[in-house]
Amino acid sequence: MSTSISGSACSSLFHLHHFNTCKKLPRRRSYSANCNKGDGNGVEFENEKKKLYLGMDFGTSGARYALIDHQGNIYAQGKRDYPLYMKEEKMDWIQSWKDTLFLLLDDVPVSLRPIVASIAIDGTSATTIIMDSKSEEPLSRPFLYNESCPDALPLVKSIAPTNHTVCSGSSTLCKLVAWWNSYDSSNESVVLLHQADWLLWLLHGKLGVSDYNNALKVGYDPEMDSYPSWLLSQPYSHLLPSVQEPGTKIGCMKEDIRTQFGYPKDCLICTGTTDSIAAFLAARATQPGKAVTSLGSTLAIKLLSTRRVEDARFGVYSHRLGDKWLVGGASNTGGAVLRQLFTDEQLEKLSEQINPLEASPLDYYPLQAVGERFPVADPKMEPRLHPRPANDVEYLHGILESIARIEAKGYNLLKDLGANPVEEVITSGGGSKNAKWTKIRERVLGLPVCRANQTEAAYGAALLAMKGACGNTTFD
């Protein structure tokens, strides 16, 4: 079922050990095309026949791209914030994501576009779009990754196995059931797509293709490589997309887009994955017991385990990764809360004054809004950010330490549920740049913590694009 990468130029996606996982890198600027020899962030462009692989990461607050060669060297990278479009007094995410996709395609240096061999995209987990396959238009606004549909949960629990991954109000299946019960469900030409599926469809034009990482929360069983019978027997099962392994060739880029932006006619579009899994791939954690914490707008943890662990009571689920499992969960706490309270400049200056060796007595549960997914699945959990001390250094210290406690609780929970014990935590995302926070987390976790060599999910998506271009799996 899995597809391996053959040839020296296409070493196994999950077993590239020659990169230093915890090498410290300088901060990179956005919209840069680095074409000078250096530390792996840029290389000299000499061979006109060289192939490059483009990965895009569509996160919660913006999107990034990374363009790499088969050795993992970055030729270009950049980012875009999502444009703020309003429709009927609500954010028009569909138009914003679409425009951002085309902006990133245009941000890739013109001189490098003709040698882009393949593209893959990751998106936020459980972000759901219901499409009309005839009109090719969405039938409702998207259901976002952190959106809960508690009214659909009783029905989902009545059909799914106890404590299954879908038995959470924010699961894709709950969103599908909520749509099914609220809209005109008599339309047969309807298909469910995840955010990454929809963005990739814009490029390849084959509606209804997903990957088994994104499809996990709609009920797909990656171990059996199929949808379970309890799901296929439901009246809305015809909405479910076909599922492929991440990094599988779907088809070539549509001609109109290819000619508009100057990409080659044989540029392949490949199935993607979720943003947190792409970040894990970028970190190159290859041994059981290695874990990756993604500190972006939200907190996501992933642990490589030989055992599959799932329990919807705690928001715990397992993604398949080759012959192993990525066990973890995603919390609603994270950097987005910090940005509500401090500017980037304030965060940097206040962090410098924190003593990470001292424990903070403040006990918070930092959330942007009501509701938590992991390590407790509670749609009614209230944010807790008070009392606020007069000293902002103490306040930030308390918040950073409280997020670290949530992280620790998450890893302890995974161990209690049967996953491999954590031996080392590698950090990706924007929070990985905060050295004081890293020291706080080391103390709270009681584990070695380091920053990944590559911290961006876009790099992991580029690895999937490489896998698709070099593997033998095709989707017709």
PDB file of C-alpha atoms in Angstrom, residues 124-401:
ATOM      1  CA  THR A 124      -5.401  22.585   8.387  1.00  0.00           C
ATOM      2  CA  SER A 125      -6.841  19.322   9.673  1.00  0.00           C
ATOM      3  CA  ALA A 126     -10.644  18.945   9.544  1.00  0.00           C
ATOM      4  CA  THR A 127     -11.192  22.157   7.579  1.00  0.00           C
ATOM      5  CA  THR A 128     -14.084  21.023   5.395  1.00  0.00           C
ATOM      6  CA  ILE A 129     -15.588  22.229   2.111  1.00  0.00           C
ATOM      7  CA  ILE A 130     -18.778  20.790   0.601  1.00  0.00           C
ATOM      8  CA  MET A 131     -18.743  21.166  -3.197  1.00  0.00           C
ATOM      9  CA  ASP A 132     -21.257  20.786  -6.014  1.00  0.00           C
ATOM     10  CA  SER A 133     -19.387  18.674  -8.540  1.00  0.00           C
ATOM     11  CA  LYS A 134     -21.441  20.033 -11.443  1.00  0.00           C
ATOM     12  CA  SER A 135     -21.214  23.749 -10.770  1.00  0.00           C
ATOM     13  CA  GLU A 136     -17.834  23.324  -9.029  1.00  0.00           C
ATOM     14  CA  GLU A 137     -18.975  25.832  -6.409  1.00  0.00           C
ATOM     15  CA  PRO A 138     -19.077  25.439  -2.622  1.00  0.00           C
ATOM     16  CA  LEU A 139     -22.544  24.748  -1.243  1.00  0.00           C
ATOM     17  CA  SER A 140     -21.859  26.509   2.040  1.00  0.00           C
ATOM     18  CA  ARG A 141     -19.120  28.419   3.779  1.00  0.00           C
ATOM     19  CA  PRO A 142     -16.167  26.243   4.850  1.00  0.00           C
ATOM     20  CA  PHE A 143     -16.211  24.549   8.237  1.00  0.00           C
ATOM     21  CA  LEU A 144     -12.927  25.635   9.825  1.00  0.00           C
ATOM     22  CA  TYR A 145     -10.490  23.320  11.617  1.00  0.00           C
ATOM     23  CA  ASN A 146     -11.445  24.478  15.141  1.00  0.00           C
ATOM     24  CA  GLU A 147     -15.170  24.771  14.522  1.00  0.00           C
ATOM     25  CA  SER A 148     -17.309  22.446  16.610  1.00  0.00           C
ATOM     26  CA  CYS A 149     -20.665  20.977  15.588  1.00  0.00           C
ATOM     27  CA  PRO A 150     -21.975  19.606  18.909  1.00  0.00           C
ATOM     28  CA  ASP A 151     -25.509  19.079  17.575  1.00  0.00           C
ATOM     29  CA  ALA A 152     -24.173  16.457  15.159  1.00  0.00           C
ATOM     30  CA  LEU A 153     -22.127  14.632  17.779  1.00  0.00           C
ATOM     31  CA  PRO A 154     -24.894  12.392  19.209  1.00  0.00           C
ATOM     32  CA  LEU A 155     -25.670  11.014  15.744  1.00  0.00           C
ATOM     33  CA  VAL A 156     -21.987  10.430  14.966  1.00  0.00           C
ATOM     34  CA  LYS A 157     -21.502   8.649  18.287  1.00  0.00           C
ATOM     35  CA  SER A 158     -24.489   6.426  17.535  1.00  0.00           C
ATOM     36  CA  ILE A 159     -22.900   5.035  14.355  1.00  0.00           C
ATOM     37  CA  ALA A 160     -19.147   5.083  15.100  1.00  0.00           C
ATOM     38  CA  PRO A 161     -17.196   2.765  17.416  1.00  0.00           C
ATOM     39  CA  THR A 162     -16.786   3.999  20.993  1.00  0.00           C
ATOM     40  CA  ASN A 163     -14.174   6.745  21.377  1.00  0.00           C
ATOM     41  CA  HIS A 164     -13.418   6.754  17.645  1.00  0.00           C
ATOM     42  CA  THR A 165     -11.533   9.773  16.249  1.00  0.00           C
ATOM     43  CA  VAL A 166     -14.726  11.081  14.638  1.00  0.00           C
ATOM     44  CA  CYS A 167     -16.456  11.244  18.037  1.00  0.00           C
ATOM     45  CA  SER A 168     -15.444  14.842  18.558  1.00  0.00           C
ATOM     46  CA  GLY A 169     -17.539  17.872  17.705  1.00  0.00           C
ATOM     47  CA  SER A 170     -14.717  19.313  15.576  1.00  0.00           C
ATOM     48  CA  SER A 171     -14.222  16.155  13.467  1.00  0.00           C
ATOM     49  CA  THR A 172     -14.796  16.294   9.728  1.00  0.00           C
ATOM     50  CA  LEU A 173     -17.590  13.743  10.041  1.00  0.00           C
ATOM     51  CA  CYS A 174     -19.477  15.909  12.544  1.00  0.00           C
ATOM     52  CA  LYS A 175     -19.195  18.789  10.087  1.00  0.00           C
ATOM     53  CA  LEU A 176     -20.456  16.601   7.255  1.00  0.00           C
ATOM     54  CA  VAL A 177     -23.440  15.436   9.334  1.00  0.00           C
ATOM     55  CA  ALA A 178     -24.172  19.019  10.405  1.00  0.00           C
ATOM     56  CA  TRP A 179     -24.233  20.099   6.750  1.00  0.00           C
ATOM     57  CA  TRP A 180     -26.324  17.079   5.738  1.00  0.00           C
ATOM     58  CA  ASN A 181     -28.965  17.901   8.335  1.00  0.00           C
ATOM     59  CA  SER A 182     -29.104  21.618   7.541  1.00  0.00           C
ATOM     60  CA  TYR A 183     -28.918  21.914   3.759  1.00  0.00           C
ATOM     61  CA  ASP A 184     -30.530  20.379   0.682  1.00  0.00           C
ATOM     62  CA  SER A 185     -29.144  16.866   0.930  1.00  0.00           C
ATOM     63  CA  SER A 186     -31.103  15.560  -2.067  1.00  0.00           C
ATOM     64  CA  ASN A 187     -28.378  16.788  -4.427  1.00  0.00           C
ATOM     65  CA  GLU A 188     -26.416  13.765  -5.647  1.00  0.00           C
ATOM     66  CA  SER A 189     -23.630  15.787  -7.289  1.00  0.00           C
ATOM     67  CA  VAL A 190     -21.984  16.720  -3.997  1.00  0.00           C
ATOM     68  CA  VAL A 191     -18.491  15.920  -2.750  1.00  0.00           C
ATOM     69  CA  LEU A 192     -16.641  16.606   0.488  1.00  0.00           C
ATOM     70  CA  LEU A 193     -13.146  18.065   0.261  1.00  0.00           C
ATOM     71  CA  HIS A 194     -10.612  19.072   2.855  1.00  0.00           C
ATOM     72  CA  GLN A 195      -8.777  22.366   2.525  1.00  0.00           C
ATOM     73  CA  ALA A 196      -5.681  20.778   0.956  1.00  0.00           C
ATOM     74  CA  ASP A 197      -7.851  18.648  -1.397  1.00  0.00           C
ATOM     75  CA  TRP A 198      -9.679  21.734  -2.640  1.00  0.00           C
ATOM     76  CA  LEU A 199      -6.524  23.755  -3.215  1.00  0.00           C
ATOM     77  CA  LEU A 200      -4.917  20.885  -5.109  1.00  0.00           C
ATOM     78  CA  TRP A 201      -8.113  20.444  -7.157  1.00  0.00           C
ATOM     79  CA  LEU A 202      -7.725  24.035  -8.334  1.00  0.00           C
ATOM     80  CA  LEU A 203      -4.416  22.939  -9.841  1.00  0.00           C
ATOM     81  CA  HIS A 204      -5.230  19.473 -11.263  1.00  0.00           C
ATOM     82  CA  GLY A 205      -8.981  19.662 -11.937  1.00  0.00           C
ATOM     83  CA  LYS A 206      -9.944  16.143 -10.734  1.00  0.00           C
ATOM     84  CA  LEU A 207     -12.639  16.683  -8.135  1.00  0.00           C
ATOM     85  CA  GLY A 208     -12.964  14.288  -5.214  1.00  0.00           C
ATOM     86  CA  VAL A 209      -9.401  13.177  -4.390  1.00  0.00           C
ATOM     87  CA  SER A 210      -7.996  13.208  -0.854  1.00  0.00           C
ATOM     88  CA  ASP A 211      -5.217  11.596   1.193  1.00  0.00           C
ATOM     89  CA  TYR A 212      -5.435   9.269   4.178  1.00  0.00           C
ATOM     90  CA  ASN A 213      -4.063  11.865   6.610  1.00  0.00           C
ATOM     91  CA  ASN A 214      -6.737  14.454   5.851  1.00  0.00           C
ATOM     92  CA  ALA A 215      -9.449  11.769   5.571  1.00  0.00           C
ATOM     93  CA  LEU A 216      -8.768  10.329   9.035  1.00  0.00           C
ATOM     94  CA  LYS A 217     -11.228  12.628  10.808  1.00  0.00           C
ATOM     95  CA  VAL A 218     -14.031  11.855   8.383  1.00  0.00           C
ATOM     96  CA  GLY A 219     -13.713   8.190   9.357  1.00  0.00           C
ATOM     97  CA  TYR A 220     -11.240   6.680   6.892  1.00  0.00           C
ATOM     98  CA  ASP A 221      -9.310   3.718   8.299  1.00  0.00           C
ATOM     99  CA  PRO A 222      -5.662   4.002   7.191  1.00  0.00           C
ATOM    100  CA  GLU A 223      -4.823   0.580   8.631  1.00  0.00           C
ATOM    101  CA  MET A 224      -7.466  -1.149   6.496  1.00  0.00           C
ATOM    102  CA  ASP A 225      -6.938   1.350   3.667  1.00  0.00           C
ATOM    103  CA  SER A 226     -10.672   1.863   3.232  1.00  0.00           C
ATOM    104  CA  TYR A 227     -13.741   3.546   4.628  1.00  0.00           C
ATOM    105  CA  PRO A 228     -15.350   1.326   7.299  1.00  0.00           C
ATOM    106  CA  SER A 229     -18.691  -0.355   6.633  1.00  0.00           C
ATOM    107  CA  TRP A 230     -20.443   1.636   9.378  1.00  0.00           C
ATOM    108  CA  LEU A 231     -19.618   4.820   7.441  1.00  0.00           C
ATOM    109  CA  LEU A 232     -20.319   3.493   3.941  1.00  0.00           C
ATOM    110  CA  SER A 233     -23.820   2.478   5.056  1.00  0.00           C
ATOM    111  CA  GLN A 234     -24.782   6.097   5.796  1.00  0.00           C
ATOM    112  CA  PRO A 235     -26.961   8.083   3.351  1.00  0.00           C
ATOM    113  CA  TYR A 236     -24.247  10.714   2.864  1.00  0.00           C
ATOM    114  CA  SER A 237     -21.461   8.236   2.029  1.00  0.00           C
ATOM    115  CA  HIS A 238     -21.545   9.283  -1.637  1.00  0.00           C
ATOM    116  CA  LEU A 239     -20.003  12.599  -0.582  1.00  0.00           C
ATOM    117  CA  LEU A 240     -16.807  10.931   0.599  1.00  0.00           C
ATOM    118  CA  PRO A 241     -13.738  11.529  -1.593  1.00  0.00           C
ATOM    119  CA  SER A 242     -11.471   8.795  -2.922  1.00  0.00           C
ATOM    120  CA  VAL A 243      -8.375   8.415  -0.780  1.00  0.00           C
ATOM    121  CA  GLN A 244      -4.735   7.996  -1.760  1.00  0.00           C
ATOM    122  CA  GLU A 245      -1.460   7.833   0.086  1.00  0.00           C
ATOM    123  CA  PRO A 246       0.058  11.276   0.754  1.00  0.00           C
ATOM    124  CA  GLY A 247       2.495  12.198  -1.981  1.00  0.00           C
ATOM    125  CA  THR A 248       0.691  10.268  -4.744  1.00  0.00           C
ATOM    126  CA  LYS A 249       0.544  11.596  -8.300  1.00  0.00           C
ATOM    127  CA  ILE A 250      -2.933  12.817  -9.198  1.00  0.00           C
ATOM    128  CA  GLY A 251      -2.273  14.438 -12.563  1.00  0.00           C
ATOM    129  CA  CYS A 252      -0.522  17.306 -14.270  1.00  0.00           C
ATOM    130  CA  MET A 253      -1.168  20.971 -13.651  1.00  0.00           C
ATOM    131  CA  LYS A 254      -4.133  22.365 -15.592  1.00  0.00           C
ATOM    132  CA  GLU A 255      -3.057  23.971 -18.838  1.00  0.00           C
ATOM    133  CA  ASP A 256      -4.585  27.384 -18.168  1.00  0.00           C
ATOM    134  CA  ILE A 257      -2.778  27.733 -14.837  1.00  0.00           C
ATOM    135  CA  ARG A 258       0.443  26.286 -16.227  1.00  0.00           C
ATOM    136  CA  THR A 259       0.567  28.743 -19.105  1.00  0.00           C
ATOM    137  CA  GLN A 260      -0.469  31.683 -16.912  1.00  0.00           C
ATOM    138  CA  PHE A 261       2.398  31.192 -14.481  1.00  0.00           C
ATOM    139  CA  GLY A 262       5.020  29.500 -16.648  1.00  0.00           C
ATOM    140  CA  TYR A 263       5.226  26.035 -15.100  1.00  0.00           C
ATOM    141  CA  PRO A 264       6.189  23.010 -17.256  1.00  0.00           C
ATOM    142  CA  LYS A 265       3.528  20.936 -18.984  1.00  0.00           C
ATOM    143  CA  ASP A 266       4.567  17.820 -17.065  1.00  0.00           C
ATOM    144  CA  CYS A 267       4.422  19.483 -13.632  1.00  0.00           C
ATOM    145  CA  LEU A 268       2.752  16.898 -11.378  1.00  0.00           C
ATOM    146  CA  ILE A 269       0.183  17.670  -8.706  1.00  0.00           C
ATOM    147  CA  CYS A 270       0.357  15.238  -5.776  1.00  0.00           C
ATOM    148  CA  THR A 271      -1.866  14.428  -2.827  1.00  0.00           C
ATOM    149  CA  GLY A 272      -1.047  16.398   0.298  1.00  0.00           C
ATOM    150  CA  THR A 273      -1.426  16.046   4.044  1.00  0.00           C
ATOM    151  CA  THR A 274      -2.318  18.064   7.133  1.00  0.00           C
ATOM    152  CA  ASP A 275      -0.226  20.995   8.329  1.00  0.00           C
ATOM    153  CA  SER A 276       0.996  19.308  11.511  1.00  0.00           C
ATOM    154  CA  ILE A 277       2.074  16.159   9.659  1.00  0.00           C
ATOM    155  CA  ALA A 278       3.919  18.247   7.078  1.00  0.00           C
ATOM    156  CA  ALA A 279       5.745  19.948   9.954  1.00  0.00           C
ATOM    157  CA  PHE A 280       6.647  16.523  11.336  1.00  0.00           C
ATOM    158  CA  LEU A 281       8.006  15.405   7.959  1.00  0.00           C
ATOM    159  CA  ALA A 282      10.089  18.572   7.733  1.00  0.00           C
ATOM    160  CA  ALA A 283      11.665  17.851  11.141  1.00  0.00           C
ATOM    161  CA  ARG A 284      12.930  14.434   9.970  1.00  0.00           C
ATOM    162  CA  ALA A 285      12.085  12.610  13.210  1.00  0.00           C
ATOM    163  CA  THR A 286      12.564   9.016  12.071  1.00  0.00           C
ATOM    164  CA  GLN A 287      12.766   6.845  15.204  1.00  0.00           C
ATOM    165  CA  PRO A 288       9.976   5.745  17.603  1.00  0.00           C
ATOM    166  CA  GLY A 289      10.037   7.959  20.692  1.00  0.00           C
ATOM    167  CA  LYS A 290      10.933  11.061  18.698  1.00  0.00           C
ATOM    168  CA  ALA A 291       8.262  13.746  18.889  1.00  0.00           C
ATOM    169  CA  VAL A 292       7.570  17.036  17.162  1.00  0.00           C
ATOM    170  CA  THR A 293       5.711  19.912  18.767  1.00  0.00           C
ATOM    171  CA  SER A 294       4.425  22.477  16.302  1.00  0.00           C
ATOM    172  CA  LEU A 295       4.192  25.878  17.990  1.00  0.00           C
ATOM    173  CA  GLY A 296       2.255  27.941  15.497  1.00  0.00           C
ATOM    174  CA  SER A 297      -1.063  29.685  15.928  1.00  0.00           C
ATOM    175  CA  THR A 298      -2.096  26.503  17.708  1.00  0.00           C
ATOM    176  CA  LEU A 299      -0.206  23.778  19.557  1.00  0.00           C
ATOM    177  CA  ALA A 300       0.022  20.384  17.851  1.00  0.00           C
ATOM    178  CA  ILE A 301       2.055  17.415  19.049  1.00  0.00           C
ATOM    179  CA  LYS A 302       3.021  14.320  17.102  1.00  0.00           C
ATOM    180  CA  LEU A 303       4.890  11.283  18.452  1.00  0.00           C
ATOM    181  CA  LEU A 304       6.317   8.521  16.265  1.00  0.00           C
ATOM    182  CA  SER A 305       5.082   5.247  17.707  1.00  0.00           C
ATOM    183  CA  THR A 306       5.023   1.589  16.804  1.00  0.00           C
ATOM    184  CA  ARG A 307       1.521   1.390  18.258  1.00  0.00           C
ATOM    185  CA  ARG A 308      -1.667   3.048  17.037  1.00  0.00           C
ATOM    186  CA  VAL A 309      -3.492   4.977  19.761  1.00  0.00           C
ATOM    187  CA  GLU A 310      -6.872   6.686  19.446  1.00  0.00           C
ATOM    188  CA  ASP A 311      -9.323   8.019  21.996  1.00  0.00           C
ATOM    189  CA  ALA A 312     -11.808  10.738  21.090  1.00  0.00           C
ATOM    190  CA  ARG A 313     -12.459  11.475  24.770  1.00  0.00           C
ATOM    191  CA  PHE A 314      -9.106  13.229  24.835  1.00  0.00           C
ATOM    192  CA  GLY A 315      -8.804  14.320  21.196  1.00  0.00           C
ATOM    193  CA  VAL A 316      -6.096  11.694  20.541  1.00  0.00           C
ATOM    194  CA  TYR A 317      -5.718  10.128  17.105  1.00  0.00           C
ATOM    195  CA  SER A 318      -3.089   8.321  15.018  1.00  0.00           C
ATOM    196  CA  HIS A 319      -2.016   9.081  11.473  1.00  0.00           C
ATOM    197  CA  ARG A 320      -0.306   6.440   9.414  1.00  0.00           C
ATOM    198  CA  LEU A 321       3.313   7.146   8.463  1.00  0.00           C
ATOM    199  CA  GLY A 322       4.776   4.273   6.472  1.00  0.00           C
ATOM    200  CA  ASP A 323       4.835   1.243   8.801  1.00  0.00           C
ATOM    201  CA  LYS A 324       4.580   3.383  11.945  1.00  0.00           C
ATOM    202  CA  TRP A 325       2.040   5.733  13.487  1.00  0.00           C
ATOM    203  CA  LEU A 326       2.038   9.416  14.257  1.00  0.00           C
ATOM    204  CA  VAL A 327       0.129   9.648  17.515  1.00  0.00           C
ATOM    205  CA  GLY A 328      -0.959  13.014  18.785  1.00  0.00           C
ATOM    206  CA  GLY A 329      -3.477  15.767  18.974  1.00  0.00           C
ATOM    207  CA  ALA A 330      -3.984  19.467  18.393  1.00  0.00           C
ATOM    208  CA  SER A 331      -4.869  21.989  21.068  1.00  0.00           C
ATOM    209  CA  ASN A 332      -6.526  25.355  20.566  1.00  0.00           C
ATOM    210  CA  THR A 333      -3.863  27.003  22.701  1.00  0.00           C
ATOM    211  CA  GLY A 334      -0.771  28.446  21.021  1.00  0.00           C
ATOM    212  CA  GLY A 335       0.752  31.497  19.420  1.00  0.00           C
ATOM    213  CA  ALA A 336      -2.543  33.044  18.343  1.00  0.00           C
ATOM    214  CA  VAL A 337      -3.318  33.754  22.000  1.00  0.00           C
ATOM    215  CA  LEU A 338       0.051  35.469  22.422  1.00  0.00           C
ATOM    216  CA  ARG A 339      -0.603  37.665  19.394  1.00  0.00           C
ATOM    217  CA  GLN A 340      -3.871  38.803  20.926  1.00  0.00           C
ATOM    218  CA  LEU A 341      -1.971  40.140  23.922  1.00  0.00           C
ATOM    219  CA  PHE A 342       1.453  41.227  22.653  1.00  0.00           C
ATOM    220  CA  THR A 343       3.151  42.518  19.512  1.00  0.00           C
ATOM    221  CA  ASP A 344       6.094  40.607  18.056  1.00  0.00           C
ATOM    222  CA  GLU A 345       8.440  43.279  19.404  1.00  0.00           C
ATOM    223  CA  GLN A 346       6.932  43.012  22.889  1.00  0.00           C
ATOM    224  CA  LEU A 347       7.196  39.231  22.825  1.00  0.00           C
ATOM    225  CA  GLU A 348      10.870  39.425  21.925  1.00  0.00           C
ATOM    226  CA  LYS A 349      11.778  42.039  24.543  1.00  0.00           C
ATOM    227  CA  LEU A 350       9.709  40.539  27.359  1.00  0.00           C
ATOM    228  CA  SER A 351      11.009  37.033  26.653  1.00  0.00           C
ATOM    229  CA  GLU A 352      14.591  38.235  27.073  1.00  0.00           C
ATOM    230  CA  GLN A 353      13.791  39.200  30.678  1.00  0.00           C
ATOM    231  CA  ILE A 354      12.312  35.819  31.670  1.00  0.00           C
ATOM    232  CA  ASN A 355      14.340  33.449  33.842  1.00  0.00           C
ATOM    233  CA  PRO A 356      13.356  30.089  32.327  1.00  0.00           C
ATOM    234  CA  LEU A 357      14.850  28.127  35.226  1.00  0.00           C
ATOM    235  CA  GLU A 358      12.282  29.523  37.659  1.00  0.00           C
ATOM    236  CA  ALA A 359       8.774  28.061  37.679  1.00  0.00           C
ATOM    237  CA  SER A 360       5.905  30.496  37.250  1.00  0.00           C
ATOM    238  CA  PRO A 361       3.234  30.330  39.967  1.00  0.00           C
ATOM    239  CA  LEU A 362       0.574  31.519  37.517  1.00  0.00           C
ATOM    240  CA  ASP A 363      -1.846  28.880  36.271  1.00  0.00           C
ATOM    241  CA  TYR A 364      -3.578  29.728  32.995  1.00  0.00           C
ATOM    242  CA  TYR A 365      -5.324  27.911  30.168  1.00  0.00           C
ATOM    243  CA  PRO A 366      -4.636  30.217  27.199  1.00  0.00           C
ATOM    244  CA  LEU A 367      -7.345  29.963  24.522  1.00  0.00           C
ATOM    245  CA  GLN A 368      -8.538  32.414  21.882  1.00  0.00           C
ATOM    246  CA  ALA A 369     -12.155  31.493  22.419  1.00  0.00           C
ATOM    247  CA  VAL A 370     -14.342  28.954  24.218  1.00  0.00           C
ATOM    248  CA  GLY A 371     -13.539  25.327  23.392  1.00  0.00           C
ATOM    249  CA  GLU A 372     -10.623  22.896  23.553  1.00  0.00           C
ATOM    250  CA  ARG A 373      -9.738  19.860  21.418  1.00  0.00           C
ATOM    251  CA  PHE A 374      -6.714  18.255  23.125  1.00  0.00           C
ATOM    252  CA  PRO A 375      -5.554  17.028  25.621  1.00  0.00           C
ATOM    253  CA  VAL A 376      -9.177  17.461  26.709  1.00  0.00           C
ATOM    254  CA  ALA A 377     -11.960  17.501  24.133  1.00  0.00           C
ATOM    255  CA  ASP A 378     -14.301  20.060  25.710  1.00  0.00           C
ATOM    256  CA  PRO A 379     -16.197  22.460  23.419  1.00  0.00           C
ATOM    257  CA  LYS A 380     -17.317  24.448  26.477  1.00  0.00           C
ATOM    258  CA  MET A 381     -13.909  25.025  28.068  1.00  0.00           C
ATOM    259  CA  GLU A 382     -13.437  28.683  28.936  1.00  0.00           C
ATOM    260  CA  PRO A 383     -10.146  30.553  28.359  1.00  0.00           C
ATOM    261  CA  ARG A 384      -8.280  31.284  31.598  1.00  0.00           C
ATOM    262  CA  LEU A 385      -5.878  34.239  31.394  1.00  0.00           C
ATOM    263  CA  HIS A 386      -6.465  35.898  34.759  1.00  0.00           C
ATOM    264  CA  PRO A 387      -5.383  37.163  37.201  1.00  0.00           C
ATOM    265  CA  ARG A 388      -3.028  39.346  35.181  1.00  0.00           C
ATOM    266  CA  PRO A 389      -0.043  40.657  37.170  1.00  0.00           C
ATOM    267  CA  ALA A 390       1.072  44.260  36.730  1.00  0.00           C
ATOM    268  CA  ASN A 391       4.431  43.053  35.415  1.00  0.00           C
ATOM    269  CA  ASP A 392       4.144  41.965  31.762  1.00  0.00           C
ATOM    270  CA  VAL A 393       7.281  39.812  32.033  1.00  0.00           C
ATOM    271  CA  GLU A 394       5.590  37.772  34.763  1.00  0.00           C
ATOM    272  CA  TYR A 395       2.394  37.603  32.700  1.00  0.00           C
ATOM    273  CA  LEU A 396       4.160  36.329  29.575  1.00  0.00           C
ATOM    274  CA  HIS A 397       6.179  33.885  31.686  1.00  0.00           C
ATOM    275  CA  GLY A 398       2.945  32.498  33.108  1.00  0.00           C
ATOM    276  CA  ILE A 399       1.365  32.091  29.684  1.00  0.00           C
ATOM    277  CA  LEU A 400       4.417  30.399  28.144  1.00  0.00           C
ATOM    278  CA  GLU A 401       4.714  28.030  31.086  1.00  0.00           C
TER     279      GLU A 401
END
